Amino acid sequence: MSTDDSAIPNFSRGTNGLLPAIAQDATSNRVLMMAWMNAQAFDETLKSGYAVYFSRSRNQLWRKGETSGHQQRVVEIRVDCDADTILLKVEQKGAACHEGFESCFFRTVSADGAAAVADERLVDPNSVYGKKSS
Amino acid sequence: MSTDDSAIPNFSRGTNGLLPAIAQDATSNRVLMMAWMNAQAFDETLKSGYAVYFSRSRNQLWRKGETSGHQQRVVEIRVDCDADTILLKVEQKGAACHEGFESCFFRTVSADGAAAVADERLVDPNSVYGKKSS
């Protein structure tokens, strides 16, 4: 983990060395998901040209699409003014969301706080992740 | 702070009750910035119709644009599959970034890790925030 204040991105600014990384569709500009990166995930993203995150629940690198095939080819990387948030413009293969939606942001919240599904599923998550239907 | 697992957004999933909130321009779909919200900031955003964040450095609610005038009128709120990241589609007044750029993501990072400013400044931050030029 870098401790250099001028490092870009500056992983020393993240909690446990993790920074938020936003993935945006390079063509439609739709925001697809938000995940986390540590320095190793970022380096591997740069080198491979495909999005690699750090899974906080599994406590390991998460090579997006390794199981589902739903990889993200990185078209452009941006970093914000404080160098503590990463923006990836990607070509998304399949569905970004593990629930089978194009984007993880498939629900709207209305002014009264009620949530509603606003999008259509692209794929059946059971077919992608090999779960049996009940 | 909610401790209800089905709450949307689910602030109990955030570190210190804070969730990442992404602001996206409702017209251009440009990602403008990423900041943090606690339950109070989210509630005030819903009620006022303008983006309210929680400033980790100042440890208080941050009514975006209160000093600069660069408010964000909220057009749509979305929440992700895990209910732990918020997406605001906004009408941005002025520049989202305190450095005077339209978006905080004004720098690209190339494959060799080098960062470069890719955008033009919209406004002089010294004129907005009342700092004296040196």
Short mmCIF file of N, CA, C and O in Angstrom, two decimals, chain B residues 34-122:
data_model
loop_
_atom_site.label_atom_id
_atom_site.label_comp_id
_atom_site.label_asym_id
_atom_site.label_seq_id
_atom_site.Cartn_x
_atom_site.Cartn_y
_atom_site.Cartn_z
N MET B 34 -17.96 11.59 -6.27
CA MET B 34 -18.38 10.58 -5.31
C MET B 34 -18.17 11.18 -3.92
O MET B 34 -17.11 11.78 -3.67
N ALA B 35 -19.19 11.09 -3.10
CA ALA B 35 -19.06 11.57 -1.72
C ALA B 35 -19.76 10.57 -0.81
O ALA B 35 -20.06 9.45 -1.25
N TRP B 36 -19.99 10.92 0.42
CA TRP B 36 -20.53 9.98 1.41
C TRP B 36 -21.83 10.51 1.97
O TRP B 36 -22.03 11.72 2.10
N MET B 37 -22.72 9.61 2.30
CA MET B 37 -23.98 9.97 2.94
C MET B 37 -24.18 9.10 4.18
O MET B 37 -23.90 7.90 4.15
N ASN B 38 -24.69 9.71 5.25
CA ASN B 38 -25.26 8.93 6.34
C ASN B 38 -26.78 9.02 6.22
O ASN B 38 -27.30 9.65 5.28
N ALA B 39 -27.50 8.35 7.11
CA ALA B 39 -28.96 8.30 7.00
C ALA B 39 -29.56 9.70 7.02
O ALA B 39 -30.51 10.00 6.29
N GLN B 40 -28.99 10.57 7.84
CA GLN B 40 -29.52 11.93 7.96
C GLN B 40 -29.33 12.71 6.65
O GLN B 40 -30.23 13.42 6.19
N ALA B 41 -28.15 12.56 6.04
CA ALA B 41 -27.88 13.24 4.77
C ALA B 41 -28.84 12.73 3.68
O ALA B 41 -29.37 13.52 2.89
N PHE B 42 -29.07 11.42 3.68
CA PHE B 42 -29.98 10.84 2.69
C PHE B 42 -31.40 11.37 2.90
O PHE B 42 -32.07 11.77 1.94
N ASP B 43 -31.85 11.37 4.16
CA ASP B 43 -33.20 11.87 4.45
C ASP B 43 -33.36 13.33 4.02
O ASP B 43 -34.37 13.71 3.44
N GLU B 44 -32.34 14.12 4.31
CA GLU B 44 -32.43 15.54 3.95
C GLU B 44 -32.39 15.72 2.43
O GLU B 44 -33.05 16.62 1.89
N THR B 45 -31.65 14.84 1.73
CA THR B 45 -31.64 14.86 0.27
C THR B 45 -33.03 14.57 -0.28
O THR B 45 -33.53 15.27 -1.17
N LEU B 46 -33.67 13.53 0.28
CA LEU B 46 -35.03 13.18 -0.15
C LEU B 46 -35.99 14.34 0.07
O LEU B 46 -36.79 14.69 -0.80
N LYS B 47 -35.90 14.94 1.25
CA LYS B 47 -36.87 15.98 1.63
C LYS B 47 -36.65 17.29 0.89
O LYS B 47 -37.60 17.95 0.48
N SER B 48 -35.38 17.66 0.70
CA SER B 48 -35.08 18.97 0.09
C SER B 48 -35.05 18.90 -1.43
O SER B 48 -35.23 19.92 -2.10
N GLY B 49 -34.76 17.69 -1.99
CA GLY B 49 -34.59 17.59 -3.44
C GLY B 49 -33.24 18.08 -3.92
O GLY B 49 -33.00 18.16 -5.13
N TYR B 50 -32.34 18.37 -3.00
CA TYR B 50 -30.97 18.77 -3.33
C TYR B 50 -29.98 17.86 -2.60
O TYR B 50 -30.27 17.43 -1.48
N ALA B 51 -28.85 17.59 -3.24
CA ALA B 51 -27.88 16.65 -2.68
C ALA B 51 -27.28 17.18 -1.38
O ALA B 51 -26.75 18.30 -1.33
N VAL B 52 -27.36 16.35 -0.35
CA VAL B 52 -26.74 16.62 0.94
C VAL B 52 -25.85 15.42 1.27
O VAL B 52 -26.32 14.29 1.25
N TYR B 53 -24.58 15.68 1.52
CA TYR B 53 -23.63 14.61 1.84
C TYR B 53 -23.20 14.74 3.30
O TYR B 53 -23.65 15.62 4.02
N PHE B 54 -22.32 13.82 3.71
CA PHE B 54 -21.69 13.93 5.02
C PHE B 54 -20.20 14.10 4.79
O PHE B 54 -19.56 13.26 4.17
N SER B 55 -19.66 15.20 5.28
CA SER B 55 -18.23 15.46 5.11
C SER B 55 -17.45 14.73 6.19
O SER B 55 -17.61 15.01 7.38
N ARG B 56 -16.60 13.78 5.76
CA ARG B 56 -15.79 13.05 6.74
C ARG B 56 -14.72 13.94 7.35
O ARG B 56 -14.38 13.79 8.51
N SER B 57 -14.20 14.90 6.58
CA SER B 57 -13.14 15.76 7.13
C SER B 57 -13.71 16.78 8.12
O SER B 57 -13.08 17.07 9.14
N ARG B 58 -14.91 17.28 7.84
CA ARG B 58 -15.51 18.27 8.76
C ARG B 58 -16.43 17.61 9.77
O ARG B 58 -16.91 18.26 10.70
N ASN B 59 -16.72 16.30 9.58
CA ASN B 59 -17.58 15.52 10.49
C ASN B 59 -18.95 16.17 10.68
O ASN B 59 -19.46 16.27 11.79
N GLN B 60 -19.53 16.61 9.58
CA GLN B 60 -20.86 17.23 9.64
C GLN B 60 -21.54 17.13 8.29
O GLN B 60 -20.89 16.82 7.29
N LEU B 61 -22.85 17.38 8.26
CA LEU B 61 -23.58 17.39 7.01
C LEU B 61 -22.98 18.44 6.07
O LEU B 61 -22.56 19.51 6.50
N TRP B 62 -22.97 18.09 4.81
CA TRP B 62 -22.41 18.97 3.78
C TRP B 62 -23.50 19.20 2.75
O TRP B 62 -23.80 18.34 1.95
N ARG B 63 -24.14 20.38 2.86
CA ARG B 63 -25.17 20.74 1.89
C ARG B 63 -24.46 21.30 0.66
O ARG B 63 -24.07 22.47 0.64
N LYS B 64 -24.28 20.42 -0.31
CA LYS B 64 -23.48 20.74 -1.51
C LYS B 64 -23.94 22.04 -2.13
O LYS B 64 -25.14 22.20 -2.42
N GLY B 65 -23.01 22.97 -2.31
CA GLY B 65 -23.33 24.24 -2.94
C GLY B 65 -23.65 25.35 -1.95
O GLY B 65 -23.88 26.49 -2.37
N GLU B 66 -23.65 25.04 -0.65
CA GLU B 66 -24.01 26.05 0.35
C GLU B 66 -23.04 27.24 0.30
O GLU B 66 -23.45 28.39 0.43
N THR B 67 -21.75 26.94 0.10
CA THR B 67 -20.75 28.01 -0.01
C THR B 67 -20.58 28.47 -1.45
O THR B 67 -20.59 29.67 -1.73
N SER B 68 -20.47 27.52 -2.36
CA SER B 68 -20.12 27.84 -3.75
C SER B 68 -21.33 28.23 -4.60
O SER B 68 -21.17 28.83 -5.66
N GLY B 69 -22.53 27.88 -4.15
CA GLY B 69 -23.71 28.04 -5.00
C GLY B 69 -23.88 26.90 -6.00
O GLY B 69 -24.87 26.86 -6.73
N HIS B 70 -22.93 25.97 -6.02
CA HIS B 70 -22.94 24.89 -7.01
C HIS B 70 -23.77 23.71 -6.51
O HIS B 70 -23.27 22.62 -6.27
N GLN B 71 -25.07 23.97 -6.40
CA GLN B 71 -25.99 22.96 -5.89
C GLN B 71 -26.27 21.87 -6.92
O GLN B 71 -26.07 22.06 -8.11
N GLN B 72 -26.78 20.76 -6.41
CA GLN B 72 -27.18 19.63 -7.27
C GLN B 72 -28.65 19.33 -7.01
O GLN B 72 -29.00 18.80 -5.96
N ARG B 73 -29.49 19.68 -7.98
CA ARG B 73 -30.91 19.33 -7.86
C ARG B 73 -31.08 17.86 -8.26
O ARG B 73 -30.62 17.44 -9.32
N VAL B 74 -31.72 17.11 -7.39
CA VAL B 74 -31.81 15.66 -7.60
C VAL B 74 -32.97 15.34 -8.53
O VAL B 74 -34.12 15.72 -8.27
N VAL B 75 -32.67 14.65 -9.62
CA VAL B 75 -33.67 14.26 -10.62
C VAL B 75 -34.13 12.82 -10.35
O VAL B 75 -35.30 12.50 -10.50
N GLU B 76 -33.20 11.96 -9.96
CA GLU B 76 -33.54 10.56 -9.70
C GLU B 76 -32.53 10.00 -8.70
O GLU B 76 -31.36 10.37 -8.73
N ILE B 77 -33.02 9.11 -7.84
CA ILE B 77 -32.15 8.40 -6.91
C ILE B 77 -32.25 6.92 -7.21
O ILE B 77 -33.35 6.38 -7.36
N ARG B 78 -31.09 6.29 -7.32
CA ARG B 78 -31.06 4.83 -7.46
C ARG B 78 -30.19 4.23 -6.36
O ARG B 78 -29.36 4.92 -5.77
N VAL B 79 -30.39 2.94 -6.12
CA VAL B 79 -29.61 2.24 -5.10
C VAL B 79 -29.17 0.91 -5.70
O VAL B 79 -29.86 0.36 -6.57
N ASP B 80 -28.01 0.41 -5.31
CA ASP B 80 -27.51 -0.80 -5.97
C ASP B 80 -28.05 -2.08 -5.33
O ASP B 80 -28.81 -2.05 -4.36
N CYS B 81 -27.66 -3.21 -5.91
CA CYS B 81 -28.21 -4.52 -5.53
C CYS B 81 -28.01 -4.83 -4.06
O CYS B 81 -28.86 -5.48 -3.44
N ASP B 82 -26.88 -4.39 -3.49
CA ASP B 82 -26.62 -4.64 -2.07
C ASP B 82 -27.16 -3.53 -1.18
O ASP B 82 -26.98 -3.59 0.05
N ALA B 83 -27.80 -2.56 -1.76
CA ALA B 83 -28.39 -1.42 -1.04
C ALA B 83 -27.35 -0.67 -0.22
O ALA B 83 -27.66 -0.06 0.81
N ASP B 84 -26.08 -0.71 -0.71
CA ASP B 84 -25.04 0.00 0.04
C ASP B 84 -24.27 1.01 -0.80
O ASP B 84 -23.21 1.48 -0.38
N THR B 85 -24.78 1.33 -1.97
CA THR B 85 -24.24 2.45 -2.75
C THR B 85 -25.42 3.19 -3.38
O THR B 85 -26.38 2.57 -3.85
N ILE B 86 -25.32 4.53 -3.35
CA ILE B 86 -26.40 5.40 -3.82
C ILE B 86 -25.94 6.09 -5.10
O ILE B 86 -24.78 6.48 -5.22
N LEU B 87 -26.85 6.20 -6.05
CA LEU B 87 -26.57 6.92 -7.30
C LEU B 87 -27.59 8.04 -7.44
O LEU B 87 -28.80 7.79 -7.44
N LEU B 88 -27.10 9.28 -7.52
CA LEU B 88 -27.96 10.44 -7.72
C LEU B 88 -27.81 10.92 -9.15
O LEU B 88 -26.70 11.17 -9.60
N LYS B 89 -28.92 11.07 -9.87
CA LYS B 89 -28.88 11.80 -11.13
C LYS B 89 -29.28 13.23 -10.81
O LYS B 89 -30.33 13.45 -10.18
N VAL B 90 -28.44 14.16 -11.20
CA VAL B 90 -28.62 15.54 -10.74
C VAL B 90 -28.53 16.53 -11.89
O VAL B 90 -27.94 16.26 -12.93
N GLU B 91 -29.14 17.68 -11.64
CA GLU B 91 -28.86 18.87 -12.46
C GLU B 91 -27.83 19.67 -11.69
O GLU B 91 -28.12 20.22 -10.62
N GLN B 92 -26.64 19.73 -12.23
CA GLN B 92 -25.53 20.41 -11.55
C GLN B 92 -25.52 21.89 -11.92
O GLN B 92 -25.47 22.24 -13.09
N LYS B 93 -25.52 22.74 -10.90
CA LYS B 93 -25.35 24.18 -11.13
C LYS B 93 -23.85 24.48 -11.01
O LYS B 93 -23.22 24.07 -10.02
N GLY B 94 -23.28 25.12 -12.00
CA GLY B 94 -21.84 25.43 -11.95
C GLY B 94 -21.00 24.18 -12.06
O GLY B 94 -21.33 23.24 -12.78
N ALA B 95 -19.90 24.16 -11.31
CA ALA B 95 -18.93 23.06 -11.38
C ALA B 95 -19.08 22.16 -10.16
O ALA B 95 -19.18 22.64 -9.04
N ALA B 96 -19.09 20.84 -10.40
CA ALA B 96 -19.21 19.92 -9.27
C ALA B 96 -17.95 19.92 -8.40
O ALA B 96 -18.02 19.75 -7.18
N CYS B 97 -16.80 20.13 -9.02
CA CYS B 97 -15.53 19.95 -8.32
C CYS B 97 -15.07 21.25 -7.67
O CYS B 97 -15.14 22.32 -8.28
N HIS B 98 -14.54 21.13 -6.43
CA HIS B 98 -14.06 22.32 -5.73
C HIS B 98 -12.82 22.91 -6.40
O HIS B 98 -12.40 24.02 -6.08
N GLU B 99 -12.24 22.17 -7.34
CA GLU B 99 -11.10 22.72 -8.08
C GLU B 99 -11.56 23.45 -9.36
O GLU B 99 -10.74 23.88 -10.17
N GLY B 100 -12.87 23.56 -9.55
CA GLY B 100 -13.40 24.37 -10.65
C GLY B 100 -13.68 23.60 -11.93
O GLY B 100 -14.04 24.20 -12.94
N PHE B 101 -13.54 22.28 -11.87
CA PHE B 101 -13.85 21.45 -13.04
C PHE B 101 -15.31 21.00 -12.99
O PHE B 101 -15.89 20.88 -11.92
N GLU B 102 -15.85 20.71 -14.17
CA GLU B 102 -17.22 20.20 -14.25
C GLU B 102 -17.36 18.95 -13.38
O GLU B 102 -18.33 18.78 -12.66
N SER B 103 -16.38 18.06 -13.50
CA SER B 103 -16.38 16.79 -12.78
C SER B 103 -15.11 16.67 -11.96
O SER B 103 -14.04 17.15 -12.37
N CYS B 104 -15.21 16.02 -10.79
CA CYS B 104 -14.00 15.74 -10.00
C CYS B 104 -13.06 14.78 -10.73
O CYS B 104 -11.88 14.73 -10.44
N PHE B 105 -13.60 14.05 -11.71
CA PHE B 105 -12.78 13.06 -12.44
C PHE B 105 -12.18 13.72 -13.68
O PHE B 105 -12.48 13.34 -14.81
N PHE B 106 -11.33 14.72 -13.45
CA PHE B 106 -10.77 15.49 -14.57
C PHE B 106 -9.40 14.98 -14.99
O PHE B 106 -8.81 15.52 -15.91
N ARG B 107 -8.92 13.93 -14.32
CA ARG B 107 -7.61 13.37 -14.65
C ARG B 107 -7.73 11.93 -15.15
O ARG B 107 -8.47 11.13 -14.57
N THR B 108 -7.01 11.64 -16.20
CA THR B 108 -6.93 10.25 -16.68
C THR B 108 -5.66 9.62 -16.12
O THR B 108 -4.67 10.30 -15.79
N VAL B 109 -5.70 8.30 -16.02
CA VAL B 109 -4.52 7.52 -15.65
C VAL B 109 -4.23 6.57 -16.81
O VAL B 109 -5.11 5.80 -17.21
N SER B 110 -3.04 6.66 -17.37
CA SER B 110 -2.71 5.81 -18.52
C SER B 110 -2.18 4.46 -18.07
O SER B 110 -1.97 4.22 -16.87
N ALA B 111 -1.97 3.57 -19.02
CA ALA B 111 -1.61 2.18 -18.70
C ALA B 111 -0.31 2.08 -17.91
O ALA B 111 -0.11 1.12 -17.17
N ASP B 112 0.56 3.08 -18.06
CA ASP B 112 1.81 3.06 -17.29
C ASP B 112 1.65 3.71 -15.91
O ASP B 112 2.63 3.88 -15.19
N GLY B 113 0.41 4.11 -15.55
CA GLY B 113 0.14 4.66 -14.23
C GLY B 113 0.29 6.17 -14.14
O GLY B 113 0.09 6.75 -13.07
N ALA B 114 0.63 6.82 -15.25
CA ALA B 114 0.82 8.28 -15.23
C ALA B 114 -0.52 9.01 -15.31
O ALA B 114 -1.38 8.63 -16.11
N ALA B 115 -0.69 10.03 -14.48
CA ALA B 115 -1.92 10.81 -14.46
C ALA B 115 -1.74 12.09 -15.28
O ALA B 115 -0.66 12.67 -15.30
N ALA B 116 -2.82 12.54 -15.92
CA ALA B 116 -2.78 13.76 -16.71
C ALA B 116 -4.14 14.45 -16.64
O ALA B 116 -5.18 13.78 -16.66
N VAL B 117 -4.13 15.78 -16.53
CA VAL B 117 -5.38 16.54 -16.57
C VAL B 117 -5.93 16.48 -17.98
O VAL B 117 -5.23 16.81 -18.94
N ALA B 118 -7.19 16.05 -18.10
CA ALA B 118 -7.78 15.82 -19.43
C ALA B 118 -8.88 16.84 -19.75
O ALA B 118 -9.34 16.90 -20.88
N ASP B 119 -9.30 17.62 -18.76
CA ASP B 119 -10.43 18.54 -18.96
C ASP B 119 -9.98 19.99 -18.79
O ASP B 119 -8.89 20.27 -18.28
N GLU B 120 -10.87 20.90 -19.19
CA GLU B 120 -10.66 22.34 -18.97
C GLU B 120 -11.40 22.77 -17.71
O GLU B 120 -12.51 22.28 -17.45
N ARG B 121 -10.83 23.70 -16.98
CA ARG B 121 -11.54 24.27 -15.83
C ARG B 121 -12.73 25.09 -16.31
O ARG B 121 -12.63 25.82 -17.30
N LEU B 122 -13.86 24.96 -15.60
CA LEU B 122 -15.04 25.77 -15.91
C LEU B 122 -14.97 27.11 -15.20
O LEU B 122 -15.38 28.13 -15.74
#
